[in-house]
Coordinates of C-alpha atoms in Angstrom, one line a residue:
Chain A
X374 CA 32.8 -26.1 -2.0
X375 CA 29.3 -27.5 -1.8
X376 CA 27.7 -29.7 -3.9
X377 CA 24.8 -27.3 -5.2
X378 CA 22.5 -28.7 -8.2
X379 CA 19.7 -26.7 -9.8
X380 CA 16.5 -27.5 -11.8
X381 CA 14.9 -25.6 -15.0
X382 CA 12.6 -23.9 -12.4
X383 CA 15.1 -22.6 -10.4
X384 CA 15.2 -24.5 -7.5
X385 CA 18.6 -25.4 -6.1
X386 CA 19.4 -28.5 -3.6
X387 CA 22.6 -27.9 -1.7
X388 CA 23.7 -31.9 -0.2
X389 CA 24.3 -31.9 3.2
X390 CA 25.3 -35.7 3.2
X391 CA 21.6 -37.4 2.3
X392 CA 19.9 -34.1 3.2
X393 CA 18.8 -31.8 0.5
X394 CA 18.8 -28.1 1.7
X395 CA 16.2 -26.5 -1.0
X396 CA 15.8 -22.9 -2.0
X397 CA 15.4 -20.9 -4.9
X398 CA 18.1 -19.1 -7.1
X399 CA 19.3 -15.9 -7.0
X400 CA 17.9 -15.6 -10.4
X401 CA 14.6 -16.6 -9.2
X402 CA 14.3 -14.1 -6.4
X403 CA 15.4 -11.6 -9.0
X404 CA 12.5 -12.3 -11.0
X405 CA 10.0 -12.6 -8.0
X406 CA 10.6 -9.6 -6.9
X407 CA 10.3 -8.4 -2.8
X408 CA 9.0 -11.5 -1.1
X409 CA 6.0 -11.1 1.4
X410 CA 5.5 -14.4 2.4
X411 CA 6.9 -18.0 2.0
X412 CA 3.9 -20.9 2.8
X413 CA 6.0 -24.2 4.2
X414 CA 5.2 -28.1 4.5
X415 CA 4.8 -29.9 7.8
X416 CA 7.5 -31.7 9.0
X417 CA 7.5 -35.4 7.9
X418 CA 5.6 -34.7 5.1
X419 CA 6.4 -36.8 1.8
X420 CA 7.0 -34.9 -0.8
X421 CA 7.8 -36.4 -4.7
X422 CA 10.1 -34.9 -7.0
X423 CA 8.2 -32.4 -9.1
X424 CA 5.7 -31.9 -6.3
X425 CA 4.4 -28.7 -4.5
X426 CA 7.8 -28.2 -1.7
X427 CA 6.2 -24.5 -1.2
X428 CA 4.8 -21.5 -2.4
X429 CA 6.7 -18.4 -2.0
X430 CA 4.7 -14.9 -2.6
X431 CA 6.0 -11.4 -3.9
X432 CA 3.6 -8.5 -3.6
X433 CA 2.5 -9.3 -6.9
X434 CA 1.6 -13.1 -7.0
X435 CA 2.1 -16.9 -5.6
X436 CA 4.5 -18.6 -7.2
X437 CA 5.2 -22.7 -6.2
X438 CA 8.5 -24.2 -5.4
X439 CA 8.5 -28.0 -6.7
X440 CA 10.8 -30.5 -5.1
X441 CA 13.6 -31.1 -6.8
X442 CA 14.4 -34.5 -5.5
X443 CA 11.8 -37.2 -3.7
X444 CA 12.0 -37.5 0.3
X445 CA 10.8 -36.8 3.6
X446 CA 10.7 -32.6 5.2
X447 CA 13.2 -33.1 8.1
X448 CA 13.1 -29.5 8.4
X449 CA 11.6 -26.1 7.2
X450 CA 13.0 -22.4 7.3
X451 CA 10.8 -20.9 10.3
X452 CA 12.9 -17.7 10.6
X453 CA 11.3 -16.8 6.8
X454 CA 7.9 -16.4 8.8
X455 CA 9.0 -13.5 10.4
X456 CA 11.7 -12.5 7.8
X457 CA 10.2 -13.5 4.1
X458 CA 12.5 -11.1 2.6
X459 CA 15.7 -13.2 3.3
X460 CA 14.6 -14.9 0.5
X461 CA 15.7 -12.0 -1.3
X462 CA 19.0 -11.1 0.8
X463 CA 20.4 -14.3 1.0
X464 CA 18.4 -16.5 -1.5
X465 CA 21.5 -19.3 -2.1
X466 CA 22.2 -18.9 2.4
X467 CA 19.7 -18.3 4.6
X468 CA 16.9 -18.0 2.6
X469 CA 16.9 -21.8 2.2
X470 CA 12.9 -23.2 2.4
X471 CA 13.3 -26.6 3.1
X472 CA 15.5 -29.8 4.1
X473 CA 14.8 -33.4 2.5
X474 CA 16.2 -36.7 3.0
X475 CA 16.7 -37.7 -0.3
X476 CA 14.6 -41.6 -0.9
X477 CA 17.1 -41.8 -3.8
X478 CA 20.2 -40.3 -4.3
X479 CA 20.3 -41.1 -7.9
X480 CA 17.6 -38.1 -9.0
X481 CA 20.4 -36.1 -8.6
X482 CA 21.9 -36.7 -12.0
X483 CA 19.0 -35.4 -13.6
X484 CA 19.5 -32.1 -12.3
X485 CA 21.7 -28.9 -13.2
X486 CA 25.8 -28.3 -11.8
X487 CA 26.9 -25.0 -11.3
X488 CA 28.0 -24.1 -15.2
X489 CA 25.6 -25.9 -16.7
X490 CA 22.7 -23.8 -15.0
X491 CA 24.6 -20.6 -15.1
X492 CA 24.5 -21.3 -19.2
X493 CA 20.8 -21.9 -19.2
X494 CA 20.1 -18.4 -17.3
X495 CA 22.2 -17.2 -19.8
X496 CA 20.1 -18.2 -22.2
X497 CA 17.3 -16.9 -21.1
X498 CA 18.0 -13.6 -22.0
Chain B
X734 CA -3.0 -14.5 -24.5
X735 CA 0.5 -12.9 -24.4
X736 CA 1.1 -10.4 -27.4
X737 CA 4.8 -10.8 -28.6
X738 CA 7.1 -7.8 -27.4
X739 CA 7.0 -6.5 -31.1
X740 CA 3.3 -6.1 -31.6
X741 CA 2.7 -4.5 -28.5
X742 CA 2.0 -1.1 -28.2
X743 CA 4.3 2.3 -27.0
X744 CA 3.9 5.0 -24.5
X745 CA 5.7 8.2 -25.0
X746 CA 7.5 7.2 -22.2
X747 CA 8.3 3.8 -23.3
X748 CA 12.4 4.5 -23.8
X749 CA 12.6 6.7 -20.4
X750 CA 11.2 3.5 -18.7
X751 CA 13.8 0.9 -20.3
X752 CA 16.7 3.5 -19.2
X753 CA 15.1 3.5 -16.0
X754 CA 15.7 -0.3 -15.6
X755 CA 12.1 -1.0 -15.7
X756 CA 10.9 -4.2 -16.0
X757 CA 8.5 -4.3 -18.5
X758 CA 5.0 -6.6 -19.1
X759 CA 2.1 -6.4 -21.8
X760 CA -0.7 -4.7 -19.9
X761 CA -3.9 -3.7 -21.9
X762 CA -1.3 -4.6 -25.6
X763 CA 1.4 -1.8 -23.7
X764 CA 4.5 -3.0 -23.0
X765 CA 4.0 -0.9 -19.5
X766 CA 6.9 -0.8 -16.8
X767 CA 5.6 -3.7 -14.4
X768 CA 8.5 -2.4 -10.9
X769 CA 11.8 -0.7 -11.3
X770 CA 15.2 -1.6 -9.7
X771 CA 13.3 -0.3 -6.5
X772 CA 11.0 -2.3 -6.6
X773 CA 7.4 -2.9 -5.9
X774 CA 7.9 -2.7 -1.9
X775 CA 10.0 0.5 -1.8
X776 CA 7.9 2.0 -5.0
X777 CA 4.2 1.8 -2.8
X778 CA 6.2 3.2 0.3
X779 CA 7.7 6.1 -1.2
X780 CA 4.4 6.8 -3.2
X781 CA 2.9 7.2 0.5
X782 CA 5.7 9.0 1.7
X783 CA 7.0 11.4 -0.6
X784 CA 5.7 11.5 -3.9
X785 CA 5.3 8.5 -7.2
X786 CA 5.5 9.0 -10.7
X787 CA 3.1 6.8 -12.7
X788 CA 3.3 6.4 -16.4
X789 CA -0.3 6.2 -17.1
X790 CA -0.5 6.9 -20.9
X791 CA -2.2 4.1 -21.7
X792 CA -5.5 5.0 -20.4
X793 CA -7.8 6.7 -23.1
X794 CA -8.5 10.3 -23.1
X795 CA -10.6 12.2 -25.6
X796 CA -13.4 15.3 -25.5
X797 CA -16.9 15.1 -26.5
X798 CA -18.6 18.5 -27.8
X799 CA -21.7 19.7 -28.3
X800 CA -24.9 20.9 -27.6
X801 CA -26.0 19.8 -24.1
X802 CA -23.2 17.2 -24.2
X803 CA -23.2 16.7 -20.3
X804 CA -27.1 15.9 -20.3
X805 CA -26.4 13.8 -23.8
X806 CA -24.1 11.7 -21.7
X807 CA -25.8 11.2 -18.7
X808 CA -28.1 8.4 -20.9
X809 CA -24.9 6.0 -20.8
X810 CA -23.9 6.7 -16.8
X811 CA -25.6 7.2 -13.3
X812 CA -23.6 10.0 -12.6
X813 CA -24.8 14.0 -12.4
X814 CA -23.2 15.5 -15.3
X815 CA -25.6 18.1 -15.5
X816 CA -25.0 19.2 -12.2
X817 CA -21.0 19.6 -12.8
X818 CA -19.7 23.4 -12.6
X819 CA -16.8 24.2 -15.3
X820 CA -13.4 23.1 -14.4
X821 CA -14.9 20.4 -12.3
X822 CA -14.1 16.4 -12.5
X823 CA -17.2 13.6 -12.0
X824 CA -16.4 9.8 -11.2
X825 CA -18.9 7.5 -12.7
X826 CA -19.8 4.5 -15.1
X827 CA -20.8 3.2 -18.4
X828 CA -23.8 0.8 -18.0
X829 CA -25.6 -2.1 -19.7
X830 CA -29.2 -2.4 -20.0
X831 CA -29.0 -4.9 -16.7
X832 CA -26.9 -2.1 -15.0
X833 CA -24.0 -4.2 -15.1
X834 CA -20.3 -1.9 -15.7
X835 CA -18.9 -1.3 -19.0
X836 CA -16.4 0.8 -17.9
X837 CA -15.4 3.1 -15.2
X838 CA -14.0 6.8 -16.2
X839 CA -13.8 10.3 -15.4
X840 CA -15.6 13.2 -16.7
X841 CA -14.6 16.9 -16.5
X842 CA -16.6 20.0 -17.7
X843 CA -13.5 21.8 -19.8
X844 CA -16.2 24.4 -20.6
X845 CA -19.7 25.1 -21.6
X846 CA -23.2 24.9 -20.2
X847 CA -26.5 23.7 -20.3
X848 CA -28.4 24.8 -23.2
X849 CA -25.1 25.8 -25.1
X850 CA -22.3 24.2 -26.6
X851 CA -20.4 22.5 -23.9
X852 CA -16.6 20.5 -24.1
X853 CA -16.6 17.4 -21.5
X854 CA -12.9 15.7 -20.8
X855 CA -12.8 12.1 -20.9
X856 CA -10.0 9.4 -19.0
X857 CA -11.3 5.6 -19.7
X858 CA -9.4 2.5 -18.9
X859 CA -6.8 1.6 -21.7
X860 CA -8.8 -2.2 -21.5
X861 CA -11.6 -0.6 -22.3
X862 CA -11.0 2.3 -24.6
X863 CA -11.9 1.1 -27.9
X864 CA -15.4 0.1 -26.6
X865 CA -16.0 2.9 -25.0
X866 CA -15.0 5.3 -28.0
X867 CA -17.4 2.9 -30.2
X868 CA -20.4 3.3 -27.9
X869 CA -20.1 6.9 -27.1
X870 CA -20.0 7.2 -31.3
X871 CA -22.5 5.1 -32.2
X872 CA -25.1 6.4 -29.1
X873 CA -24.3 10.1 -29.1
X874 CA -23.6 10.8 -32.9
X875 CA -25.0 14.3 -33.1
X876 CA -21.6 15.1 -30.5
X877 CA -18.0 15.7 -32.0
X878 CA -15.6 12.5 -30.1
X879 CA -11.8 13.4 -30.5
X880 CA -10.1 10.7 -29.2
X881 CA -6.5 12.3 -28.0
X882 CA -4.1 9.4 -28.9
X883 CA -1.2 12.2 -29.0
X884 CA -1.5 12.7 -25.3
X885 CA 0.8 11.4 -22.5
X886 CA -1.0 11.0 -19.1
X887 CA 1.1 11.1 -16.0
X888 CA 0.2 11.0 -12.6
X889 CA 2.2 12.2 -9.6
X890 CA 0.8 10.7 -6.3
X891 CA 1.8 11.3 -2.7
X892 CA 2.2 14.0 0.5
X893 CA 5.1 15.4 -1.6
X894 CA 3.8 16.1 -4.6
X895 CA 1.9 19.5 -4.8
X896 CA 5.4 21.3 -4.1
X897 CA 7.1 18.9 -6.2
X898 CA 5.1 20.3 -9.0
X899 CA 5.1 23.5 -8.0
X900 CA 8.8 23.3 -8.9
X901 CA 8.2 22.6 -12.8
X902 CA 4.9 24.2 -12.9
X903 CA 3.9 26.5 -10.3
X904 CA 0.8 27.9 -8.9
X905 CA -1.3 24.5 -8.8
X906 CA -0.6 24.0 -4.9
X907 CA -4.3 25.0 -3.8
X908 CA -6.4 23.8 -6.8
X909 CA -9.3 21.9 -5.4
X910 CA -9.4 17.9 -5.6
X911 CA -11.4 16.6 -8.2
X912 CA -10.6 19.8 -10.3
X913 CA -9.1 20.7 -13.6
X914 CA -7.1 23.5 -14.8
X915 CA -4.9 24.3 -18.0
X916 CA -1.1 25.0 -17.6
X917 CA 1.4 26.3 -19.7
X918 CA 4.6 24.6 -20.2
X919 CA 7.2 25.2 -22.9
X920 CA 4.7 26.8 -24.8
X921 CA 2.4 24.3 -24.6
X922 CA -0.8 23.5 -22.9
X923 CA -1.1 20.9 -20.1
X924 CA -4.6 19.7 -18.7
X925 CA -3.6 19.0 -14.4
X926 CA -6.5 17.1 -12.7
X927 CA -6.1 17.0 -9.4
X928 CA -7.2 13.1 -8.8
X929 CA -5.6 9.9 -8.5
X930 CA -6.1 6.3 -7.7
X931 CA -3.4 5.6 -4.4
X932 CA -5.8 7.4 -2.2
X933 CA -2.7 10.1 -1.9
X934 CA -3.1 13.6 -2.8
X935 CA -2.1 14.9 -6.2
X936 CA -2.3 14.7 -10.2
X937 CA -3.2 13.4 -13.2
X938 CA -1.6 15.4 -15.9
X939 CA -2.5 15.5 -19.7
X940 CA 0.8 15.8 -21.7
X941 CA 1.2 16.7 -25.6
X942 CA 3.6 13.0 -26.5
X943 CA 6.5 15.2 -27.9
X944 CA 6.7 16.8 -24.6
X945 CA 6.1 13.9 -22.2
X946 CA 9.6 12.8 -21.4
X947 CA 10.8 16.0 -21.0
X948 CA 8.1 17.0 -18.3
X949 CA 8.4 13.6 -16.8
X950 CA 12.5 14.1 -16.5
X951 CA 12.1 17.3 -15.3
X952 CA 10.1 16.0 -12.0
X953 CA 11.9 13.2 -12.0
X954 CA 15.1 15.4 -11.2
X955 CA 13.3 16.2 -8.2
X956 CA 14.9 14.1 -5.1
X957 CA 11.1 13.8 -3.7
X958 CA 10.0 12.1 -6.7
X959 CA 11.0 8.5 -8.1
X960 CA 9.3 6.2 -10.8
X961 CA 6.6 3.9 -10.1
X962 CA 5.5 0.9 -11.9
X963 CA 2.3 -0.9 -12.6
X964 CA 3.1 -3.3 -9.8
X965 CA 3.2 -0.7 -6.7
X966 CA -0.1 1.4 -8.0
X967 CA -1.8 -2.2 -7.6
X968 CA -1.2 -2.7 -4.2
X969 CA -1.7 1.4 -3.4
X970 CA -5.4 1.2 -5.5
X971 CA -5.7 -1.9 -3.2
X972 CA -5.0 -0.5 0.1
X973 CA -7.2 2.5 -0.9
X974 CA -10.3 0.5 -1.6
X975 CA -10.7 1.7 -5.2
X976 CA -11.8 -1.0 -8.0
X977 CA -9.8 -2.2 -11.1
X978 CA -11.9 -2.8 -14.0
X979 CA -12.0 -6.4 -15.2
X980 CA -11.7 -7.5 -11.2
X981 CA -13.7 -5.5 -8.7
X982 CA -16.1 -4.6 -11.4
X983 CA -17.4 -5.5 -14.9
X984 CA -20.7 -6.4 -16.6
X985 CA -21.5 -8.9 -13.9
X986 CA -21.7 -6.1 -10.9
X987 CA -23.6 -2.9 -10.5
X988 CA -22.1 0.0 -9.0
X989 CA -24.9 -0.4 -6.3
X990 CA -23.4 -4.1 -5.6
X991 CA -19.5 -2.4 -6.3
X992 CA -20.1 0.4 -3.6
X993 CA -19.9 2.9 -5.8
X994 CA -23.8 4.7 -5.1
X995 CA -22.0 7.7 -3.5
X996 CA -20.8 8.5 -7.4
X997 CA -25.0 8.4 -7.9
X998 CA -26.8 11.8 -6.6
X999 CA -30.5 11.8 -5.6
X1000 CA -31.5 13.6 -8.3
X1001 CA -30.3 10.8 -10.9
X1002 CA -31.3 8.2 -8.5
X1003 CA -34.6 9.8 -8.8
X1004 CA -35.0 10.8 -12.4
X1005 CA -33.1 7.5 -13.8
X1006 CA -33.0 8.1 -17.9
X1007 CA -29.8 5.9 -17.5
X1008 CA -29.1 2.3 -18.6
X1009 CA -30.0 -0.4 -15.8
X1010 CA -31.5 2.3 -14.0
X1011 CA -34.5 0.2 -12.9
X1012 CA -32.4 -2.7 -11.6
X1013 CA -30.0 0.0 -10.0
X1014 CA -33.1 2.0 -8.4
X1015 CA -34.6 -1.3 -6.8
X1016 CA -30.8 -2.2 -5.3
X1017 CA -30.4 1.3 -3.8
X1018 CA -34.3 0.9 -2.2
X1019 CA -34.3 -2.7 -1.0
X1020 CA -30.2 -3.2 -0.7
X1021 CA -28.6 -5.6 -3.0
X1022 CA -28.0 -9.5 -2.6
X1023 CA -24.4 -9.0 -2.5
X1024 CA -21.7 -6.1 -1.3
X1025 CA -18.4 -5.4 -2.1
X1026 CA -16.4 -5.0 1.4
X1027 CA -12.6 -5.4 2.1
X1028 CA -11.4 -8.5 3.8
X1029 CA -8.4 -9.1 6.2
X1030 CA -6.9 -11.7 6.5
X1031 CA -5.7 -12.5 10.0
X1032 CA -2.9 -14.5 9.2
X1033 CA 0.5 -13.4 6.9
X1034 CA -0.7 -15.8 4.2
X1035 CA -2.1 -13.1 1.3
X1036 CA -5.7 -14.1 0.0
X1037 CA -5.3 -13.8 -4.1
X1038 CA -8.2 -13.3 -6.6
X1039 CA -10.6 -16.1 -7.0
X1040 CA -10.4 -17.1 -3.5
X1041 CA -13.8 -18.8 -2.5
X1042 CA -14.9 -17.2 1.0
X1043 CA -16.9 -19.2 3.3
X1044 CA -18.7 -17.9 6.7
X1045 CA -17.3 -20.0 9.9
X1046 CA -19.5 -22.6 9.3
X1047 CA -18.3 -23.2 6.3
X1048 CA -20.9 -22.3 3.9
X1049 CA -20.0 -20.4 0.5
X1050 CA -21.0 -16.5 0.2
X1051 CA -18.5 -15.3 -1.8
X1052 CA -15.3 -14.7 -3.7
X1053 CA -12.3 -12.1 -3.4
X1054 CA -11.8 -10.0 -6.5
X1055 CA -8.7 -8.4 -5.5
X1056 CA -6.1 -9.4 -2.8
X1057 CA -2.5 -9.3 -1.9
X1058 CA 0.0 -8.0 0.3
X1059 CA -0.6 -4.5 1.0
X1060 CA 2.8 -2.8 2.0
X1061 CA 1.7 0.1 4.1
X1062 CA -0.6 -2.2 6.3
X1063 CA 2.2 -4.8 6.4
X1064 CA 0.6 -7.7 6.0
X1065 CA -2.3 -9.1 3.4
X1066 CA -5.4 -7.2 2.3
X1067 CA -8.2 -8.1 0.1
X1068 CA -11.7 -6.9 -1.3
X1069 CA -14.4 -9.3 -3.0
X1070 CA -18.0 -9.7 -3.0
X1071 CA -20.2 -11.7 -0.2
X1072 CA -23.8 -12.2 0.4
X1073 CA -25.0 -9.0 1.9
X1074 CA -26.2 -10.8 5.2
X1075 CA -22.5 -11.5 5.8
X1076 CA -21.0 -7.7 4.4
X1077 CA -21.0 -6.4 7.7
X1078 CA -18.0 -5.0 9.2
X1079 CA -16.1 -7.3 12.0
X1080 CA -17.7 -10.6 10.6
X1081 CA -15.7 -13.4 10.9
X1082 CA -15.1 -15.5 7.5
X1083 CA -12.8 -17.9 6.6
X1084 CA -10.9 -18.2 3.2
X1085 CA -10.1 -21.6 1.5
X1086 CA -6.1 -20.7 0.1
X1087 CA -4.6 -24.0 -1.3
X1088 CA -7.3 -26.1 0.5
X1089 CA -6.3 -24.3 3.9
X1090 CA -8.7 -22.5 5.7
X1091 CA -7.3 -19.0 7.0
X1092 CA -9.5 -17.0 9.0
X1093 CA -10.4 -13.3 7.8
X1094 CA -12.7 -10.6 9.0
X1095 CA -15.3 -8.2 6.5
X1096 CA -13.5 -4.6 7.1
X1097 CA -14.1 -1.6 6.1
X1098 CA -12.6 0.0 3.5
X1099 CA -10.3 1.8 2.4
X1100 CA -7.5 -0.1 4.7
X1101 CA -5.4 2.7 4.3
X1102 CA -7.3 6.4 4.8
X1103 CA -7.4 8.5 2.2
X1104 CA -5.2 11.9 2.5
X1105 CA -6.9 13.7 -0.5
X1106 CA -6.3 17.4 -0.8
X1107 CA -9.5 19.7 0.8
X1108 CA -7.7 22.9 1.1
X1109 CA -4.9 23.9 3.4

């Protein structure tokens, strides 16, 4: 199984070796709602952990996707130009916004494993 | 700020919208259903398809009575009351003194008419409401206000929804738009408008609250109907050009600025005796600084409110009051306000959205054409 971590915002990072694959939850696209439209980084773009990743719209309003970890875009999820509402069918799969080589691998530990984020949906109500 | 679940206010049809699966958001101190499990998407699509049941019980309705009421009321908006025949519904605004908008609302003649005692119907925005009832008491005291907080309001929009209706109540199929009649239902008396605010045919129908979930239900049942939140009737209102209070106008626009002069006949254009009616005469004969028009944006990116719009060159004339992604079109729509030098149709403008510039054009609107009913 892969090693998936999550953030309070609902962002997860699946590792691909030092590559970060970065979506939002299930949970997230839940709350979101139909997605219209997902706003990507360039390529080689910097991007720090807590920092503006993306903005992904519903029909209702913009909402930003932070990055969970430091590190460079390597790659962005052009099929959700044509196809926002992936993000909604396959939000964990193919709905995936972003790749980033991780600057340092150690920000993982301050994120989220599987139980411990599927407790703090829980408790969300 | 956000009101905590507990203080907010009910509609009638606040338990028929939790076993619905609604999800539910403060709106105006309601706890209104925002989508259902449908969602927003599907909700718009099948309000333009078939036929959307809106939980609009929020709003404020009430009746003013009196002698002359219609003339009475025509000193707090531009619009000819006077003129309106019995059974008939008016579109028009509360001023200020500066003509700027209170508050937009509906007006039908229930019954009566000049030089006798006449009953007018009110709908205001549920924003609004308690304002409005305090003006109309404090500048019209010699006429009787009953505000009707026992009344559901439900609207059912779309192509399928005069024979949905005519299921549960019949005999309402060819009643002219912009008209009200009185039906009977269980015994009791419902007031049908035929109006709306999708740009779709059908109703907006006045419900006594112990009867409101029942009658709702009862269309419901229908396979051509399904629920439809406060989400989707945003995006429909937006695709058909019409104006949400507290965005597309308030006390900082005039309904000459807004658009809205069609809702102004000649005669009150001429006469005035309402507030702002100088500064609302002089925009109708010289043409105001600034227009209302609907902007598309080119790309897929939507344009949101408070988006600054520049012309090509990059100079500022304006700002969008409304915008976002307008499922029928299938892609992002807009409206705002620029300098009217720049309102026309086909101009090229570009919006600044997260410090990127998108290119838009000034369009006409509505984006969507309206399918109201004008008689079969």
């Amino acid at each position: 199984m892969a090693d998936v971590r999550y953030t309070k915002d609902h962002e997860y990072v699946r590792l691909e070796g030092d590559v970060a694959v970065v979506g939002i939850t299930d949970y997230a696209q839940s709350q979101l709602g139909d997605v219209v439209f997902v706003d990507l980084p360039a390529v080689g773009k910097k991007v720090a952990k807590g920092g503006e990743a993306a903005v992904v719209e519903s029909v209702k309003a913009a909402s930003e996707v932070y990055a969970p970890v430091s590190g460079e875009i390597v790659a962005v999820n052009d099929a959700l130009s044509d196809a926002p509402a992936t993000v909604n069918e396959d939000a964990a799969g193919a709905g995936w916004f972003v790749k980033i080589r991780m600057a340092d691998k150690g920000e993982l530990g301050a994120l989220m494993d599987q139980a411990a984020y599927d407790a703090y949906v829980a408790g969300l109500g | 700020m956000a009101e905590t679940a507990a203080s907010l206010q009910h509609t009638p049809l606040h338990a028929l919208h939790l076993r619905l699966g609604a999800k539910m958001a403060e709106f105006a101190g309601y706890d209104m259903p925002i989508q259902y499990p449908t969602g927003i998407l599907q909700e718009h699509l099948h309000t333009r398809a078939a036929a959307g049941l809106f939980d609009v019980s929020h709003m404020g309705q009430a009746t003013l009575v009196g002698l002359d009421a219609a003339a009475k009321l025509e000193r707090l908006v531009p619009g000819d009351l006077a003129a309106l025949a019995e059974g008939r519904i008016r579109y028009t605004q509360f001023l200020d003194a500066n003509g700027g908008i209170l508050d937009d609302l509906m007006v039908t003649r229930v019954s009566g008419a000049a030089g006798g005692v006449e009953t007018l119907f009110l709908v205001v925005n549920a924003g609004c409401k308690t304002q409005d009832f305090a003006l109309l008491a404090q500048a019209l005291p010699d006429l009787k206000l009953t505000i009707l907080a026992d009344r559901a309001l439900i609207a059912l929009q779309g192509p399928a929804a005069a024979e949905a209706l005519a299921k549960v109540l019949p005999g309402l199929t060819t009643q002219p738009f912009m008209s009200m009649r009185d039906a009977t239902w269980r015994g009791q008396t419902l007031h049908v408008s035929r109006s709306g605010y999708t740009g779709e045919d059908g109703y907006e129908i006045s419900v006594p609250d112990g009867l409101a979930e029942a009658f709702a239900e009862a269309l419901l049942a229908l396979p051509e109907v399904k629920p439809v939140g406060l989400g989707a009737r945003d995006s429909l209102r937006l695709e058909g050009g019409l104006c949400l209070y507290g965005h597309d106008i308030d006390r900082t626009t005039t309904p000459v600025e807004a658009g809205l002069i069609w809702s102004i006949s000649r005669r009150r254009r001429q006469e005035g005796g309402f507030p702002g009616d100088e500064r609302v005469r002089l925009q109708i004969a010289h043409g105001p600084s600034r227009k209302r028009v609907g902007i598309k944006p080119e790309g897929k990116a939507p344009a949101r409110e408070g988006t600054d719009i520049h012309t090509v060159g990059g100079e500022l004339i304006g700002k969008i009051t409304s915008g976002g992604y307008g499922p029928s079109v299938g892609g992002p729509v807009a409206m705002g306000y620029v300098e009217a030098d720049h309102a026309a149709p086909d101009t090229p403008v570009t919006l600044m959205v997260r410090g990127k510039p998108l290119p838009a054009r000034v369009v006409a609107l509505p984006f969507v054409p309206a399918r109201f009913y004008r008689g079969s």
